[in-house]
mmCIF file of C-alpha atoms in Angstrom:
data_model
loop_
_atom_site.group_PDB
_atom_site.id
_atom_site.type_symbol
_atom_site.label_atom_id
_atom_site.label_comp_id
_atom_site.label_asym_id
_atom_site.label_seq_id
_atom_site.Cartn_x
_atom_site.Cartn_y
_atom_site.Cartn_z
ATOM 1 C CA LYS A 1 -21.302 -9.832 110.631
ATOM 2 C CA ASP A 2 -19.215 -11.115 107.484
ATOM 3 C CA CYS A 3 -19.381 -14.575 108.408
ATOM 4 C CA TRP A 4 -22.786 -16.986 107.988
ATOM 5 C CA ILE A 5 -23.519 -16.723 111.782
ATOM 6 C CA GLY A 6 -23.650 -13.308 111.885
ATOM 7 C CA LEU A 7 -25.920 -13.090 108.718
ATOM 8 C CA ARG A 8 -28.157 -15.544 110.088
ATOM 9 C CA TYR A 9 -28.597 -15.040 113.870
ATOM 10 C CA ARG A 10 -27.642 -11.383 113.959
ATOM 11 C CA PRO A 11 -25.928 -11.260 117.644
ATOM 12 C CA LYS A 12 -26.046 -8.273 119.493
ATOM 13 C CA THR A 13 -22.659 -7.041 120.264
ATOM 14 C CA TRP A 14 -23.280 -6.297 123.760
ATOM 15 C CA ILE A 15 -24.739 -9.971 124.656
ATOM 16 C CA ILE A 16 -21.245 -11.038 122.899
ATOM 17 C CA THR A 17 -19.148 -9.017 125.075
ATOM 18 C CA ILE A 18 -20.979 -10.075 128.219
ATOM 19 C CA ILE A 19 -20.668 -13.669 127.626
ATOM 20 C CA CYS A 20 -16.878 -13.429 126.666
ATOM 21 C CA THR A 21 -16.402 -11.361 129.928
ATOM 22 C CA VAL A 22 -18.271 -13.791 132.123
ATOM 23 C CA VAL A 23 -16.317 -16.771 130.237
ATOM 24 C CA GLY A 24 -12.862 -15.050 130.929
ATOM 25 C CA LEU A 25 -13.882 -14.449 134.365
ATOM 26 C CA LEU A 26 -14.724 -18.132 135.136
ATOM 27 C CA ALA A 27 -11.609 -19.386 133.502
ATOM 28 C CA GLY A 28 -9.244 -16.981 135.727
ATOM 29 C CA LEU A 29 -10.917 -17.425 138.838
ATOM 30 C CA PRO A 30 -9.002 -20.457 139.959
ATOM 31 C CA TYR A 31 -5.810 -18.544 139.517
ATOM 32 C CA CYS A 32 -6.550 -15.936 142.174
ATOM 33 C CA PHE A 33 -6.995 -18.171 145.053
ATOM 34 C CA ASP A 34 -3.975 -19.402 147.296
ATOM 35 C CA SER A 35 -3.374 -22.453 145.106
ATOM 36 C CA GLY A 36 -3.275 -20.204 141.842
ATOM 37 C CA LEU A 37 0.282 -20.369 141.278
ATOM 38 C CA MET A 38 0.489 -24.225 141.268
ATOM 39 C CA THR A 39 -2.540 -24.315 139.219
ATOM 40 C CA LEU A 40 -0.897 -22.122 136.648
ATOM 41 C CA ASP A 41 2.082 -24.551 136.666
ATOM 42 C CA ILE A 42 0.198 -27.703 136.172
ATOM 43 C CA VAL A 43 -2.086 -26.135 133.204
ATOM 44 C CA ASP A 44 1.411 -24.939 131.738
ATOM 45 C CA ASN A 45 2.851 -28.220 132.027
ATOM 46 C CA TYR A 46 0.078 -30.133 130.685
ATOM 47 C CA ILE A 47 -0.345 -27.546 127.703
ATOM 48 C CA ASN A 48 3.174 -27.344 126.648
ATOM 49 C CA ASN A 49 3.846 -31.127 126.665
ATOM 50 C CA TRP A 50 0.655 -32.849 125.845
ATOM 51 C CA GLY A 51 -0.848 -30.075 124.160
ATOM 52 C CA MET A 52 1.649 -29.546 122.034
ATOM 53 C CA ILE A 53 1.741 -33.226 120.971
ATOM 54 C CA LEU A 54 -2.017 -32.989 120.162
ATOM 55 C CA ILE A 55 -1.570 -29.970 118.249
ATOM 56 C CA GLY A 56 1.236 -31.520 116.038
ATOM 57 C CA THR A 57 -0.511 -34.877 115.470
ATOM 58 C CA LEU A 58 -3.787 -33.245 114.301
ATOM 59 C CA GLU A 59 -1.772 -31.096 112.181
ATOM 60 C CA CYS A 60 0.134 -34.017 110.599
ATOM 61 C CA LEU A 61 -3.136 -35.595 110.229
ATOM 62 C CA ALA A 62 -4.641 -32.804 108.388
ATOM 63 C CA VAL A 63 -1.627 -32.243 105.986
ATOM 64 C CA GLY A 64 -1.119 -35.922 105.231
ATOM 65 C CA TRP A 65 -4.905 -36.942 105.075
ATOM 66 C CA ILE A 66 -6.962 -34.162 103.989
ATOM 67 C CA TYR A 67 -4.973 -32.390 101.635
ATOM 68 C CA LYS A 68 -5.746 -33.177 98.102
ATOM 69 C CA ILE A 69 -7.897 -36.422 99.411
ATOM 70 C CA ASP A 70 -10.226 -35.668 96.418
ATOM 71 C CA GLU A 71 -7.520 -36.705 94.091
ATOM 72 C CA GLN A 72 -6.630 -40.000 95.963
ATOM 73 C CA TYR A 73 -10.328 -40.564 95.912
ATOM 74 C CA GLN A 74 -10.098 -40.509 91.966
ATOM 75 C CA LYS A 75 -7.226 -42.609 91.958
ATOM 76 C CA VAL A 76 -7.967 -45.233 94.005
ATOM 77 C CA GLY A 77 -11.712 -44.887 95.453
ATOM 78 C CA ARG A 78 -13.211 -43.367 98.357
ATOM 79 C CA LEU A 79 -13.581 -46.747 100.129
ATOM 80 C CA SER A 80 -10.261 -47.681 99.935
ATOM 81 C CA VAL A 81 -8.465 -44.343 101.178
ATOM 82 C CA LEU A 82 -11.155 -44.172 103.905
ATOM 83 C CA VAL A 83 -10.254 -47.829 104.972
ATOM 84 C CA TYR A 84 -6.502 -47.264 105.060
ATOM 85 C CA ASN A 85 -6.991 -43.766 106.998
ATOM 86 C CA SER A 86 -9.259 -45.130 109.722
ATOM 87 C CA GLY A 87 -7.064 -48.426 109.852
ATOM 88 C CA TYR A 88 -4.003 -46.704 110.396
ATOM 89 C CA LEU A 89 -5.321 -44.157 113.002
ATOM 90 C CA VAL A 90 -7.409 -47.136 114.940
ATOM 91 C CA SER A 91 -4.335 -49.243 115.144
ATOM 92 C CA LEU A 92 -2.061 -46.258 115.986
ATOM 93 C CA ILE A 93 -4.304 -45.385 118.975
ATOM 94 C CA LEU A 94 -4.952 -48.841 120.177
ATOM 95 C CA GLY A 95 -1.493 -49.787 119.835
ATOM 96 C CA ALA A 96 -0.303 -46.577 122.013
ATOM 97 C CA ILE A 97 -2.903 -47.067 124.828
ATOM 98 C CA LEU A 98 -1.934 -51.007 125.098
ATOM 99 C CA GLY A 99 1.894 -50.092 124.892
ATOM 100 C CA VAL A 100 1.501 -47.737 127.784
ATOM 101 C CA ALA A 101 -1.490 -49.194 129.934
ATOM 102 C CA LEU A 102 -0.744 -52.999 130.100
ATOM 103 C CA PRO A 103 0.126 -53.680 133.823
ATOM 104 C CA ILE A 104 3.018 -55.863 132.884
ATOM 105 C CA HIS A 105 6.926 -55.466 132.096
ATOM 106 C CA PRO A 106 7.367 -52.134 130.049
ATOM 107 C CA ALA A 107 9.464 -53.666 127.454
ATOM 108 C CA THR A 108 6.763 -56.156 126.805
ATOM 109 C CA SER A 109 3.942 -53.903 126.910
ATOM 110 C CA LEU A 110 5.692 -51.547 124.323
ATOM 111 C CA GLY A 111 6.207 -54.854 122.124
ATOM 112 C CA ILE A 112 2.893 -55.841 122.311
ATOM 113 C CA GLY A 113 1.639 -52.008 121.543
ATOM 114 C CA LEU A 114 4.069 -51.848 118.514
ATOM 115 C CA ALA A 115 3.032 -55.325 117.198
ATOM 116 C CA LEU A 116 -0.829 -54.227 117.431
ATOM 117 C CA PHE A 117 -0.006 -51.382 115.322
ATOM 118 C CA ILE A 118 2.054 -52.758 112.953
ATOM 119 C CA GLY A 119 -0.311 -55.780 112.357
ATOM 120 C CA GLY A 120 -3.363 -53.271 112.393
ATOM 121 C CA TRP A 121 -1.686 -50.983 109.823
ATOM 122 C CA ALA A 122 -0.731 -53.931 107.726
ATOM 123 C CA ALA A 123 -4.129 -55.340 107.612
ATOM 124 C CA SER A 124 -5.762 -52.065 106.648
ATOM 125 C CA THR A 125 -3.171 -51.643 103.665
ATOM 126 C CA CYS A 126 -4.088 -54.794 102.632
ATOM 127 C CA LEU A 127 -7.854 -54.097 102.935
ATOM 128 C CA ALA A 128 -7.384 -50.999 101.405
ATOM 129 C CA LEU A 129 -5.674 -52.476 98.195
ATOM 130 C CA PHE A 130 -8.331 -55.277 97.958
ATOM 131 C CA LEU A 131 -10.954 -52.505 97.961
ATOM 132 C CA ALA A 132 -9.106 -50.094 95.554
ATOM 133 C CA GLU A 133 -10.865 -49.067 92.295
ATOM 134 C CA ASN A 134 -9.140 -49.119 88.849
ATOM 135 C CA LYS A 135 -7.059 -52.319 89.752
ATOM 136 C CA ASP A 136 -6.791 -53.203 86.135
ATOM 137 C CA SER A 137 -5.273 -49.928 84.979
ATOM 138 C CA GLN A 138 -2.624 -49.448 87.820
ATOM 139 C CA PRO A 139 0.040 -51.688 89.029
ATOM 140 C CA ILE A 140 -0.091 -52.644 92.700
ATOM 141 C CA LEU A 141 2.745 -50.176 93.913
ATOM 142 C CA SER A 142 0.953 -47.331 92.143
ATOM 143 C CA GLN A 143 -2.008 -47.945 94.091
ATOM 144 C CA LEU A 144 0.037 -48.508 97.279
ATOM 145 C CA TRP A 145 1.575 -45.001 96.506
ATOM 146 C CA SER A 146 -1.966 -43.158 95.907
ATOM 147 C CA ILE A 147 -3.030 -44.498 99.087
ATOM 148 C CA MET A 148 -0.121 -43.790 101.352
ATOM 149 C CA GLY A 149 2.207 -41.204 99.841
ATOM 150 C CA TYR A 150 0.410 -39.433 97.137
ATOM 151 C CA VAL A 151 0.347 -36.127 98.993
ATOM 152 C CA SER A 152 4.033 -35.839 99.772
ATOM 153 C CA ARG A 153 5.118 -34.599 96.186
ATOM 154 C CA PHE A 154 2.595 -31.714 96.270
ATOM 155 C CA LEU A 155 3.802 -30.743 99.729
ATOM 156 C CA SER A 156 7.440 -30.790 98.922
ATOM 157 C CA SER A 157 6.969 -28.832 95.606
ATOM 158 C CA ARG A 158 5.169 -26.281 97.687
ATOM 159 C CA LEU A 159 7.231 -26.154 100.695
ATOM 160 C CA CYS A 160 10.444 -26.132 98.976
ATOM 161 C CA PRO A 161 10.149 -22.503 97.950
ATOM 162 C CA VAL A 162 9.182 -21.391 101.296
ATOM 163 C CA VAL A 163 11.891 -23.015 103.016
ATOM 164 C CA GLN A 164 14.375 -21.661 100.729
ATOM 165 C CA PHE A 165 12.803 -18.217 101.175
ATOM 166 C CA VAL A 166 12.880 -18.414 105.040
ATOM 167 C CA SER A 167 16.692 -19.890 104.969
ATOM 168 C CA SER A 168 17.779 -16.787 102.708
ATOM 169 C CA TYR A 169 15.963 -14.350 104.820
ATOM 170 C CA ASN A 170 17.830 -15.546 108.064
ATOM 171 C CA ASN A 171 21.172 -15.444 106.450
#
């Protein structure tokens, strides 16, 4: 009851217990039939392959785009950062979809997807630089660094002591 949901709604513990039990029963029911082992194999395959790729991608997005985003807003402006981030993400998704889903020769399909990604990324970068605030006070390479790689020096300074501790701990 220490979170805002518990303080606002004050749910009864027996209701939460019944809901969790029913959800667990319904989620586990397909594994109890004759095809349960095959279902478990399918779920395990998709979670271990595609689920881990999705989780890794979402972690990269969170670390690369959300960490210290307020400082990026101060350096080049909110609109510029949002245009770059959304343009990069949209061109990446569309390039990946077209690279895999076009019904033509695989090398041609991948080339089209890669060209779409690079073109969309370059267009969003140019548009973000055009929309950047404080153009007169910063050179263009400084603005580009503020949009694209500003967070990396903070992450490396924070992660280096952790990596050194872990590597010294394992030896």
